[in-house]
Coordinates of C-alpha atoms (C1' of nucleotides) in Angstrom, one line a residue:
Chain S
X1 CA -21.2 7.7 15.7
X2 CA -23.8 5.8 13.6
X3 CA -24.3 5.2 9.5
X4 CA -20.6 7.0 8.7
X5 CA -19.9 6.2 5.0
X6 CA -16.6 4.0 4.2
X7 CA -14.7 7.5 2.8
X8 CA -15.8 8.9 5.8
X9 CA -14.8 6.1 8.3
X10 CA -11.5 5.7 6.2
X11 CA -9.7 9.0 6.7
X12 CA -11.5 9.6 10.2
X13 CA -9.1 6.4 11.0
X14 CA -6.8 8.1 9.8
X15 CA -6.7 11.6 11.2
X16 CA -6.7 9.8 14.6
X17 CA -3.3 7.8 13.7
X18 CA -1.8 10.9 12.6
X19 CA -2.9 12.8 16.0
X20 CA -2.0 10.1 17.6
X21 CA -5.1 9.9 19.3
X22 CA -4.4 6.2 18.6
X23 CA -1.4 4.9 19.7
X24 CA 1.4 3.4 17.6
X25 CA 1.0 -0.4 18.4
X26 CA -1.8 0.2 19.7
X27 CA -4.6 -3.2 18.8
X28 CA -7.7 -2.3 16.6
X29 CA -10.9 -4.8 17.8
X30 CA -12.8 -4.6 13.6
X31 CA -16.1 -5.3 15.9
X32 CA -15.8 -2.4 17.9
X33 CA -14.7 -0.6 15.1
X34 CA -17.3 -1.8 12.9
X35 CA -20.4 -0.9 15.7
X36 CA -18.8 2.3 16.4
X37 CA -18.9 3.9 13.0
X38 CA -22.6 2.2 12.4
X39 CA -21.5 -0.6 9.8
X40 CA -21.2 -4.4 9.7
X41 CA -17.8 -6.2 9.9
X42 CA -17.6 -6.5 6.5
X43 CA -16.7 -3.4 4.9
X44 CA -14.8 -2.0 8.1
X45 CA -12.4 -4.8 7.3
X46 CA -12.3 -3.1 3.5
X47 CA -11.2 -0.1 5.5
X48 CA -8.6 -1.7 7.9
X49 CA -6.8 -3.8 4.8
X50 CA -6.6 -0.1 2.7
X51 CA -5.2 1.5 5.9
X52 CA -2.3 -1.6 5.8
X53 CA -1.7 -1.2 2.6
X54 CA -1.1 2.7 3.2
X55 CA 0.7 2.1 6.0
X56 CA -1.4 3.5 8.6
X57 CA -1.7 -0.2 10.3
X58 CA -0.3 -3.1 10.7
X59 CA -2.2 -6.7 10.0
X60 CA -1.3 -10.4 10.8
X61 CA -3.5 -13.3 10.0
X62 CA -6.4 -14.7 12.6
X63 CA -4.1 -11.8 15.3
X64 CA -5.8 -8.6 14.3
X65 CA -4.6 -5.0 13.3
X66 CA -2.4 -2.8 15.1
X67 CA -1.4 0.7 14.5
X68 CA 2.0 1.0 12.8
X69 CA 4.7 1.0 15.7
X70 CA 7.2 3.4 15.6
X71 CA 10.1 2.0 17.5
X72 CA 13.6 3.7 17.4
X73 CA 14.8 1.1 14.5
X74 CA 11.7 3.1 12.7
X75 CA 12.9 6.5 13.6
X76 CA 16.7 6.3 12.7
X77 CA 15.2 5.1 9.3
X78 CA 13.1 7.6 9.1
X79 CA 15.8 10.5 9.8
X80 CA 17.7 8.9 7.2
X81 CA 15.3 8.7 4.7
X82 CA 13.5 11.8 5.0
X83 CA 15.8 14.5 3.3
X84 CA 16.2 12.9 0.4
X85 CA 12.5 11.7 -0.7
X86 CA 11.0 16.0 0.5
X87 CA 14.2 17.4 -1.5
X88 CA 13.2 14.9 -4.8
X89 CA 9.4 15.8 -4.4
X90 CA 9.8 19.1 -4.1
X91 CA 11.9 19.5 -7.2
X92 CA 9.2 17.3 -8.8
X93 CA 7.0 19.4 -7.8
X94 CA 8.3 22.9 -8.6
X95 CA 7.9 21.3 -12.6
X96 CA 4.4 19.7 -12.6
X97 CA 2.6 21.7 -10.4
X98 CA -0.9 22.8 -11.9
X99 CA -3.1 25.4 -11.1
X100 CA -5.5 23.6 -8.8
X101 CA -2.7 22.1 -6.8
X102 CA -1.2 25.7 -6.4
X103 CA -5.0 26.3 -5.2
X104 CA -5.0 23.4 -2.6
X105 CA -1.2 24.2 -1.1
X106 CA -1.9 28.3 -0.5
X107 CA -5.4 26.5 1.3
X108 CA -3.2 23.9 3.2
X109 CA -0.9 26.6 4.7
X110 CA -4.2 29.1 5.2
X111 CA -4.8 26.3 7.5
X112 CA -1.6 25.7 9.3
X113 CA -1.4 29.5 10.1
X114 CA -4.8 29.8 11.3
X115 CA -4.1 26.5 13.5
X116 CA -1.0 28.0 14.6
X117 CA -2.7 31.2 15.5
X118 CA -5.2 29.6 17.2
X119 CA -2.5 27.6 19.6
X120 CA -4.2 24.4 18.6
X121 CA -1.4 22.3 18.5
X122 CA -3.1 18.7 16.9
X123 CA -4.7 20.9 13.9
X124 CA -1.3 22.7 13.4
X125 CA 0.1 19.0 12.6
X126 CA -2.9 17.9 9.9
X127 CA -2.5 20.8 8.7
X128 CA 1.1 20.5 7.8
X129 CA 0.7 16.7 6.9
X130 CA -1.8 18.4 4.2
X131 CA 0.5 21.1 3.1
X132 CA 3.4 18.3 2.2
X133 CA 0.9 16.0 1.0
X134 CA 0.0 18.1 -2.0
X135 CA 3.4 19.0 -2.5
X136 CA 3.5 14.4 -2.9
X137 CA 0.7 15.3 -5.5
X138 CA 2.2 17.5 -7.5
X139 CA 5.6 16.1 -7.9
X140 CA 2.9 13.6 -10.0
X141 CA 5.1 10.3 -9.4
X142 CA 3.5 7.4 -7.8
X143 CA 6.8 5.7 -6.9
X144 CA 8.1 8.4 -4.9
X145 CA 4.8 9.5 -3.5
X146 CA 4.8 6.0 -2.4
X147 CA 8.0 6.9 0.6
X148 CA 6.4 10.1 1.1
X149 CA 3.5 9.1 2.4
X150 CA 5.3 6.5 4.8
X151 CA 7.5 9.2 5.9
X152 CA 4.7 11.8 6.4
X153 CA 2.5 9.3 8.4
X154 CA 5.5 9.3 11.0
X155 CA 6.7 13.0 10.7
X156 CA 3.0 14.0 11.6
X157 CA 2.9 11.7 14.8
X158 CA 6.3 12.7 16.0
X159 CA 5.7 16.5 15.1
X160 CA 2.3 16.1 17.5
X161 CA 4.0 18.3 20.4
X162 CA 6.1 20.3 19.0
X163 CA 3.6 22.6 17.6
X164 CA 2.0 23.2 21.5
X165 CA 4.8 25.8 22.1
X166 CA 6.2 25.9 25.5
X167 CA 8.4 29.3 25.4
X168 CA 8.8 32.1 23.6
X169 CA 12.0 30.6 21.6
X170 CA 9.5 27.4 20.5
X171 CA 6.8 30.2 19.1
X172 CA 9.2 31.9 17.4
X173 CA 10.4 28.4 15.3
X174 CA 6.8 28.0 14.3
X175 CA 6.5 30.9 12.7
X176 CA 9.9 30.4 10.8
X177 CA 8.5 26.6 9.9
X178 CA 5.2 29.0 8.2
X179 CA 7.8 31.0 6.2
X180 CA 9.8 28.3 5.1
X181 CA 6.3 27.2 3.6
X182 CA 5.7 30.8 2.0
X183 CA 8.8 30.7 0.6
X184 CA 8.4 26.9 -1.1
X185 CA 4.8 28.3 -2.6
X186 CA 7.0 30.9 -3.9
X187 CA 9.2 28.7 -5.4
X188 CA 7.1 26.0 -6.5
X189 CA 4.8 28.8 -8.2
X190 CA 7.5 29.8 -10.1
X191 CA 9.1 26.5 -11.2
X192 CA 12.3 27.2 -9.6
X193 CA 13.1 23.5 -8.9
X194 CA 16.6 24.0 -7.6
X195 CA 15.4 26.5 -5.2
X196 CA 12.7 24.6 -4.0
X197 CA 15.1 21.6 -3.3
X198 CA 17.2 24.0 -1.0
X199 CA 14.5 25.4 1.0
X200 CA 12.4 21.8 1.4
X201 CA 16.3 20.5 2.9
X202 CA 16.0 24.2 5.8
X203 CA 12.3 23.1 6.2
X204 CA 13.6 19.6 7.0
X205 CA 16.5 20.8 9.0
X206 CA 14.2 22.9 11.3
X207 CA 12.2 19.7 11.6
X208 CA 14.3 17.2 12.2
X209 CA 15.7 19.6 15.2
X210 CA 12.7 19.8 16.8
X211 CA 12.2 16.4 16.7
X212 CA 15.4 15.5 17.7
X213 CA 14.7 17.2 20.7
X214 CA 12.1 15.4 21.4
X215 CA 13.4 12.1 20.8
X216 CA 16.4 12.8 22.9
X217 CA 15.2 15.4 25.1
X218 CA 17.7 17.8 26.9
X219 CA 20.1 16.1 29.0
X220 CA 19.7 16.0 32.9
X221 CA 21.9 17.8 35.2
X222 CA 24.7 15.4 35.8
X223 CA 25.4 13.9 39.3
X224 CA 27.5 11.2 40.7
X225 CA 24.8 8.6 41.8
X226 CA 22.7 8.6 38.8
X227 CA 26.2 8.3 36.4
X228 CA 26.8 5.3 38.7
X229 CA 23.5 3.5 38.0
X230 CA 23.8 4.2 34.5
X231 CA 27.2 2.5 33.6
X232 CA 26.0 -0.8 35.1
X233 CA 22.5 -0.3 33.1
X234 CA 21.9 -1.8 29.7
Chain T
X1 CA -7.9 -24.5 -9.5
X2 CA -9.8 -25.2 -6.6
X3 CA -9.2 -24.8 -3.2
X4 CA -6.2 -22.5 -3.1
X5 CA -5.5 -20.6 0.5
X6 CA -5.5 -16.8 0.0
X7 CA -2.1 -16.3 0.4
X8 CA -1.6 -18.9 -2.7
X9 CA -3.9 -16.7 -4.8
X10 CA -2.3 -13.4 -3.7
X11 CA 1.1 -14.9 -5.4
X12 CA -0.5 -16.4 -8.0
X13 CA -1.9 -13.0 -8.7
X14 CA 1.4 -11.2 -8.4
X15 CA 3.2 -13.6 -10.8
X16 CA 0.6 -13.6 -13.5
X17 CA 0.5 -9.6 -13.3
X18 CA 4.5 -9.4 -13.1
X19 CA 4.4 -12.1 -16.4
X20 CA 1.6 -9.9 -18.4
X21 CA -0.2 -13.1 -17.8
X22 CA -2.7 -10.5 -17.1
X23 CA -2.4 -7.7 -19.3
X24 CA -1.7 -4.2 -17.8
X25 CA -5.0 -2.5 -18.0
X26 CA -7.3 -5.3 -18.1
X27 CA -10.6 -5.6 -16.2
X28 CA -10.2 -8.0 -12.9
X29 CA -13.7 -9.7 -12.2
X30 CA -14.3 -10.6 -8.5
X31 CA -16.7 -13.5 -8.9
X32 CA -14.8 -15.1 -11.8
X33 CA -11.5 -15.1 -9.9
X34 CA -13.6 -16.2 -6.6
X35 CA -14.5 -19.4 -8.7
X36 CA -11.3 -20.2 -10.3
X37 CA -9.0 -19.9 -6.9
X38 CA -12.1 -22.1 -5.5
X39 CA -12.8 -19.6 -2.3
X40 CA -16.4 -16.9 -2.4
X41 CA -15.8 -13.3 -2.5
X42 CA -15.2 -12.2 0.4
X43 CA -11.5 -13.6 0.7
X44 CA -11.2 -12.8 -2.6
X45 CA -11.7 -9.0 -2.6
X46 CA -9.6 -9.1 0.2
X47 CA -6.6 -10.1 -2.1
X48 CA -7.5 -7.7 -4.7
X49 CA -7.2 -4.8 -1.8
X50 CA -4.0 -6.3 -1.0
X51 CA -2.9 -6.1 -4.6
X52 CA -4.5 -2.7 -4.8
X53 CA -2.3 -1.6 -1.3
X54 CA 0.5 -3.1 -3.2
X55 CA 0.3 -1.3 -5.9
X56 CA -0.4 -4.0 -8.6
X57 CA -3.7 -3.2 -9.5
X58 CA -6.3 -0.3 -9.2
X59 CA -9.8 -0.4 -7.6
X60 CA -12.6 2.0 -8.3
X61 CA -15.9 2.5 -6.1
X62 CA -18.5 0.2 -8.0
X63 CA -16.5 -0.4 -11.1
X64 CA -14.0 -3.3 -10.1
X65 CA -10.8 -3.6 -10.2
X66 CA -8.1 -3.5 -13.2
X67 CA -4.5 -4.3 -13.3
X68 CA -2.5 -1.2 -13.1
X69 CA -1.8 0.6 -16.5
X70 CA 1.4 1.1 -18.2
X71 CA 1.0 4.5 -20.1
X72 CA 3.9 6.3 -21.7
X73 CA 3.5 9.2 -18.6
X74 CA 4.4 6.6 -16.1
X75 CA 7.2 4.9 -18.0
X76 CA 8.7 8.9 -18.1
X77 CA 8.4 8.5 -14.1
X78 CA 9.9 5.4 -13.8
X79 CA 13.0 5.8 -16.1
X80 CA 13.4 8.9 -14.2
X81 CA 12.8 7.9 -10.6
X82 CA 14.5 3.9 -10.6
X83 CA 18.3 5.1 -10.7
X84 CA 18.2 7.0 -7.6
X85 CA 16.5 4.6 -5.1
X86 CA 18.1 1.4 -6.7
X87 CA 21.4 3.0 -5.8
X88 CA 20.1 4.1 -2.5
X89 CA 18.9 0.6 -1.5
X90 CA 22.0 -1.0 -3.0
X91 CA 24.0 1.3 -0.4
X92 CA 21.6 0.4 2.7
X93 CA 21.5 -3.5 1.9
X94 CA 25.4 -3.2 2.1
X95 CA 25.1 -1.8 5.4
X96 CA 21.9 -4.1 7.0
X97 CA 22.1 -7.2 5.0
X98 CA 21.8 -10.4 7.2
X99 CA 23.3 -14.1 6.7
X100 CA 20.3 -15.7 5.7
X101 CA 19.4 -12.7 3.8
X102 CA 23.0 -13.4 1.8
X103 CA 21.8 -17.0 1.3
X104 CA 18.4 -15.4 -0.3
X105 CA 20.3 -13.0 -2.3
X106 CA 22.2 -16.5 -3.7
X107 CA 19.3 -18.3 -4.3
X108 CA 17.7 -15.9 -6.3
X109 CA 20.8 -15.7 -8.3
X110 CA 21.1 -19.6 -9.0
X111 CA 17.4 -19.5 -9.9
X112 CA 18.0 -16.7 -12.2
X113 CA 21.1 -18.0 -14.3
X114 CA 19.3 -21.6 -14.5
X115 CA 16.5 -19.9 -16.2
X116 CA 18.5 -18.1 -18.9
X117 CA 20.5 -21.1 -19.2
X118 CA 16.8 -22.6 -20.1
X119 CA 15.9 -19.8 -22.1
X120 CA 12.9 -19.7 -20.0
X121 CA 12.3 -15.8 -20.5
X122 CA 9.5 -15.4 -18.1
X123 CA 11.2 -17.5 -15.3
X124 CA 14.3 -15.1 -16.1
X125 CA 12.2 -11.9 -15.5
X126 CA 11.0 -13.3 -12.7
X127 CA 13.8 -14.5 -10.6
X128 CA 15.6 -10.9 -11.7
X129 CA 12.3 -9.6 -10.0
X130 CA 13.0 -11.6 -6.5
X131 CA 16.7 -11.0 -6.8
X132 CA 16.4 -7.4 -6.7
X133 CA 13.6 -7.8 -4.0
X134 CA 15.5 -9.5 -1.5
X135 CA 18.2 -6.6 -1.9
X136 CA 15.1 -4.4 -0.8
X137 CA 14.7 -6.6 2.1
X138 CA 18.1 -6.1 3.2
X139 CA 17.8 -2.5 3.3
X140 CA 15.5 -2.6 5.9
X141 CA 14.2 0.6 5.1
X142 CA 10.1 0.4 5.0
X143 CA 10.1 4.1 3.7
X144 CA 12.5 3.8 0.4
X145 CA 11.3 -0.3 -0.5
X146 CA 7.5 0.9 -0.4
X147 CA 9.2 2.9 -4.3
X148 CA 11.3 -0.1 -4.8
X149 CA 8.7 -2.5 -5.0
X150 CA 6.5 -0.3 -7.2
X151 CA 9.5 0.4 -9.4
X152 CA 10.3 -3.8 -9.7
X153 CA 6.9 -4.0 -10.5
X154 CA 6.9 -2.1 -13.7
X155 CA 10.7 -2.6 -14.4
X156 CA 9.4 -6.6 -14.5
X157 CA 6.6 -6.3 -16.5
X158 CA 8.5 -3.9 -19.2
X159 CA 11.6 -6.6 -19.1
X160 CA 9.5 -9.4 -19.9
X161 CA 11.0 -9.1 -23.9
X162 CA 14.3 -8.6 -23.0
X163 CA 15.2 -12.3 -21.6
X164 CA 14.1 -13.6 -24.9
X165 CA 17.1 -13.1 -26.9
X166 CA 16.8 -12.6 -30.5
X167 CA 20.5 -13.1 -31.2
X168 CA 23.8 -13.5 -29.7
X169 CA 24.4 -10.2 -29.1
X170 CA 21.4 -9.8 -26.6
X171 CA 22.4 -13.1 -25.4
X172 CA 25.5 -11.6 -24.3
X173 CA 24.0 -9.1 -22.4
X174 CA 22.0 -11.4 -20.4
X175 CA 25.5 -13.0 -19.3
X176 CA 26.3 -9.3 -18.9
X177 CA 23.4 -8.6 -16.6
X178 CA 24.1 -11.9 -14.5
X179 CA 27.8 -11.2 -14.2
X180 CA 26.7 -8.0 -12.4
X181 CA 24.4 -9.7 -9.9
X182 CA 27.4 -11.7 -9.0
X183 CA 29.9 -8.6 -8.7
X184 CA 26.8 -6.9 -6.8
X185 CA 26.3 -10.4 -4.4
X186 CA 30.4 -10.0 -3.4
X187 CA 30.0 -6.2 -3.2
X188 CA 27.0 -6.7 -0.9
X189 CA 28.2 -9.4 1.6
X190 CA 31.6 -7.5 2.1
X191 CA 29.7 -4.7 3.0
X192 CA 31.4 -1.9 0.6
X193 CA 28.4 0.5 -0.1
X194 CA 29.6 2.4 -2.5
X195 CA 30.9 -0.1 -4.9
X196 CA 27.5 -1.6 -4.4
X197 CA 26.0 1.8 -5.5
X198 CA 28.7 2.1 -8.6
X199 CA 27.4 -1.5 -9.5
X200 CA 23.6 -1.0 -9.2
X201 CA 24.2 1.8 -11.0
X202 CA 26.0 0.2 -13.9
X203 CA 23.2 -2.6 -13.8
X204 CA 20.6 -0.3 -13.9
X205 CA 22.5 1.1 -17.0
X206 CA 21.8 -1.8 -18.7
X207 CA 18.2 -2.4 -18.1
X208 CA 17.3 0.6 -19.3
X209 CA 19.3 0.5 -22.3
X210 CA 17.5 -2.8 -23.4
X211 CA 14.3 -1.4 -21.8
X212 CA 14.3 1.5 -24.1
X213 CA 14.8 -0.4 -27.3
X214 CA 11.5 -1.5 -27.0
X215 CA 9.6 1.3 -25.4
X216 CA 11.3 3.6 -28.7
X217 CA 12.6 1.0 -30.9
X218 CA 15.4 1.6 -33.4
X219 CA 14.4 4.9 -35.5
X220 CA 12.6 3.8 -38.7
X221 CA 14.4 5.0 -41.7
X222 CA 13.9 8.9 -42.4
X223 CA 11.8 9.8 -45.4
X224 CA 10.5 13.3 -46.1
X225 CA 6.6 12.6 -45.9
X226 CA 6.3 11.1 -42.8
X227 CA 8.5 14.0 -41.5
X228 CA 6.1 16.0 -42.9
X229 CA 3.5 14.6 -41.5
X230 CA 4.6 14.4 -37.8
X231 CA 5.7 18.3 -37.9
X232 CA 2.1 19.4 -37.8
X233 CA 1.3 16.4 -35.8
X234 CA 0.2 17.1 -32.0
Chain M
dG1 C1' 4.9 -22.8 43.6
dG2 C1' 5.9 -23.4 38.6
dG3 C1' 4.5 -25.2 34.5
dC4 C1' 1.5 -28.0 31.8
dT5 C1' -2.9 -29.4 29.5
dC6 C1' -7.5 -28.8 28.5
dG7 C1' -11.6 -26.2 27.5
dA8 C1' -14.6 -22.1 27.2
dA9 C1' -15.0 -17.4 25.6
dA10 C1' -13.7 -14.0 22.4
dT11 C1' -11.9 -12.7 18.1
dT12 C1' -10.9 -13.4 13.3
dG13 C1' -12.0 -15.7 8.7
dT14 C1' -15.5 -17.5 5.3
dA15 C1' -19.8 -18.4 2.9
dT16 C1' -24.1 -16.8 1.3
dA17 C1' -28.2 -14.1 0.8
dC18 C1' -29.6 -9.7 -0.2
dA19 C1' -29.2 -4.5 -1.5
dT20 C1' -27.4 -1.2 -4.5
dT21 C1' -25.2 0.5 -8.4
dT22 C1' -23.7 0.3 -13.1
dA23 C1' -23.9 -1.0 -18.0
dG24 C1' -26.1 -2.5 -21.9
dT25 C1' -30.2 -2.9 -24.8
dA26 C1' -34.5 -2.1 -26.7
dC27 C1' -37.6 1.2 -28.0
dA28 C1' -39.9 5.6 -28.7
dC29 C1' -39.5 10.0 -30.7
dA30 C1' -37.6 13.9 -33.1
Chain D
dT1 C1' -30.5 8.1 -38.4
dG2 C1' -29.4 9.9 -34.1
dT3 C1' -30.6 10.7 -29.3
dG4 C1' -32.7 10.1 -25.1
dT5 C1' -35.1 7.1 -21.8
dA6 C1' -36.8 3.2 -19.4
dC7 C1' -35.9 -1.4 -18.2
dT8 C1' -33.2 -5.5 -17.5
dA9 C1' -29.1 -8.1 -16.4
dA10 C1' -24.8 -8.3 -14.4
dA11 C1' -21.6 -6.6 -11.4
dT12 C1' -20.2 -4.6 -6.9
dG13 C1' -21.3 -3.5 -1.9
dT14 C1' -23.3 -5.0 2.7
dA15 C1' -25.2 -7.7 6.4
dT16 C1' -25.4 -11.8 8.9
dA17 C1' -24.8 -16.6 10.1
dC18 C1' -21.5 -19.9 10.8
dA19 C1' -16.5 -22.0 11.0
dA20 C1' -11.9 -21.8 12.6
dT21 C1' -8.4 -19.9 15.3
dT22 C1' -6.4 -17.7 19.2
dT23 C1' -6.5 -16.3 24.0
dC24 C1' -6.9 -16.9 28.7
dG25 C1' -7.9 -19.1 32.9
dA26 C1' -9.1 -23.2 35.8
dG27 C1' -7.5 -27.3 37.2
dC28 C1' -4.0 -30.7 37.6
dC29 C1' 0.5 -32.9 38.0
dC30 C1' 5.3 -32.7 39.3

DNA sequence: GGGCTCGAAATTGTATACATTTAGTACACA
DNA sequence: TGTGTACTAAATGTATACAATTTCGAGCCC
């Protein structure tokens, strides 16, 4: 993948943290980096230091970068955090929205239905990482936007599988996620900031119980032996 | 000031943007800061992409760097968004905070009433500015401290007057201000969150009383022309 | 066999030369 | 006098050579 530009190099990296396609903690080598997207070391460490301070990555000095872990300290944060940063934004929002932005949010969700139409369950994530991320641009305030892009960075890599339905029951919450996001257009469009605060905590509730799910998936079918190992475990 | 490592520039940097050493605004030029911290470019830019990551200055493709601006549409955003995660990461740091982290917190504090007690107004500003970063710390929340630390820095740079008392009436409210750090230090180490939020709260009070003195200073007295004047005024 | 030291290979950090872009100035022309 | 253009100087962006640090394994001692 010769003579990529640094734009293009720097949110490439970064559509394949969000995807997941590389793996929290996983180590970035800057040489390989550098060869593989045609440039010399020197401005592919530009890139990794922007992704750090983003919080894509992770640097330490003379050790290297790593992609930002997301261990289960990170995630109970994270649950914690999120409700209050989306319901804050999205009243924000719903009062400084322009046109354009309007524009860019009815083309982000254009996106996540078509994704979601077309079962492809990595696009579906982007696509929603794109739809809240203008929402983070139209509330127009860098100090929140600051958490919401930390947050979203880890909602789109936990959110990867959930959008590859398994059942009819998963399908059907996917297409009451797209509504959700109809109805915060709606509201946004019209200004109606304690509305939009309301639906942005459902979105979030839907979210959060997928992901739950995921986290802690379904428990197993209880039997003796295994509850015996267990209480002895760590 | 030769032969600095990088991590002494990047907190040289900090304190001489926190101090308006370095005006908000003002142009940043690579190869003059390269010579005076006594290291070549390369290290050097990557401090200013640090800085720029952190949030305490911008960078533009081809055009440099500048120390992030102050308008009057931020300032809106700040007063509006600094109450709520304060409070928030006053609760957390109630919850998380650590021994040594106590110790910190303590330090700060000693720093900070030495320095009034100096009338030292910008070591003042900045020992408030570590204090209420090590409470950050003990929230141990990456998400909500990415806006804290992007709040502290404006809310330092815009104090910077304030620990220069004009009379003993703003001298008192610098005893008033350090009196709540304390009640905020107890609050904090016995773990009651929600007196810590009551108290950051009150604090924050304060700070943006004095804060907004000088952002609007005391209404000039009224006289019919210039109330003419601003009517048809933009 | 376990753990230590030493040394070579690999990786990150720095300096410098060179390429590219921008900004400022002089000058021509209307 | 104002405006547009070409040129020059200064700044930023990139590549590469070299220095410093870390990592890993071989060899050794206990």
């Amino acid at each position: 993948m010769p003579r990529l530009s640094k734009d293009q190099c720097l949110s490439d990296l970064k559509l394949r943290i969000l995807s997941t396609a590389l793996a929290p903690g996983s180590d970035l080598d800057e040489t390989t980096l550098a060869e593989h997207y045609g440039m010399s070391r020197t401005p592919m460490r530009e890139v990794l230091h922007r992704l750090a301070g983003a919080g894509f990555i992770t640097t330490s000095e003379n050790r290297g970068a790593k992609v930002a872990s997301m261990d289960i300290g990170t995630m109970r944060t994270f649950f914690q955090t999120a409700p209050m940063i989306y319901a804050n934004i999205a009243s924000l929002a719903a009062e400084a929205r322009t046109g354009p932005q309007m524009d860019a949010l009815k083309d982000a969700q254009h996106a996540f239905t078509k994704a979601t139409a077309a079962q492809d369950a990595q696009a579906t994530a982007l696509a929603n990482h794109r739809f809240h991320a203008v929402i983070g641009e139209m509330a127009h305030n860098p100090y929140l936007v600051a958490s919401l892009d930390r947050l979203l960075i880890d909602h789109t890599r936990l959110s990867q599988r959930f959008y590859q339905p398994a059942n009819a029951n998963e399908k059907m919450l996917i297409v009451k996620a797209s509504d959700q996001h109809d109805a915060l257009i709606t509201a946004i469009e019209a200004q109606e900031s304690a509305l939009a605060i309301d639906l942005s905590l459902q979105h979030w509730d839907l979210s959060r119980d997928r992901m739950e799910r995921y986290v802690r998936p379904d428990p197993l079918p209880v039997d003796v032996v295994s509850l015996k190992d267990r209480r002895n475990a760590v």
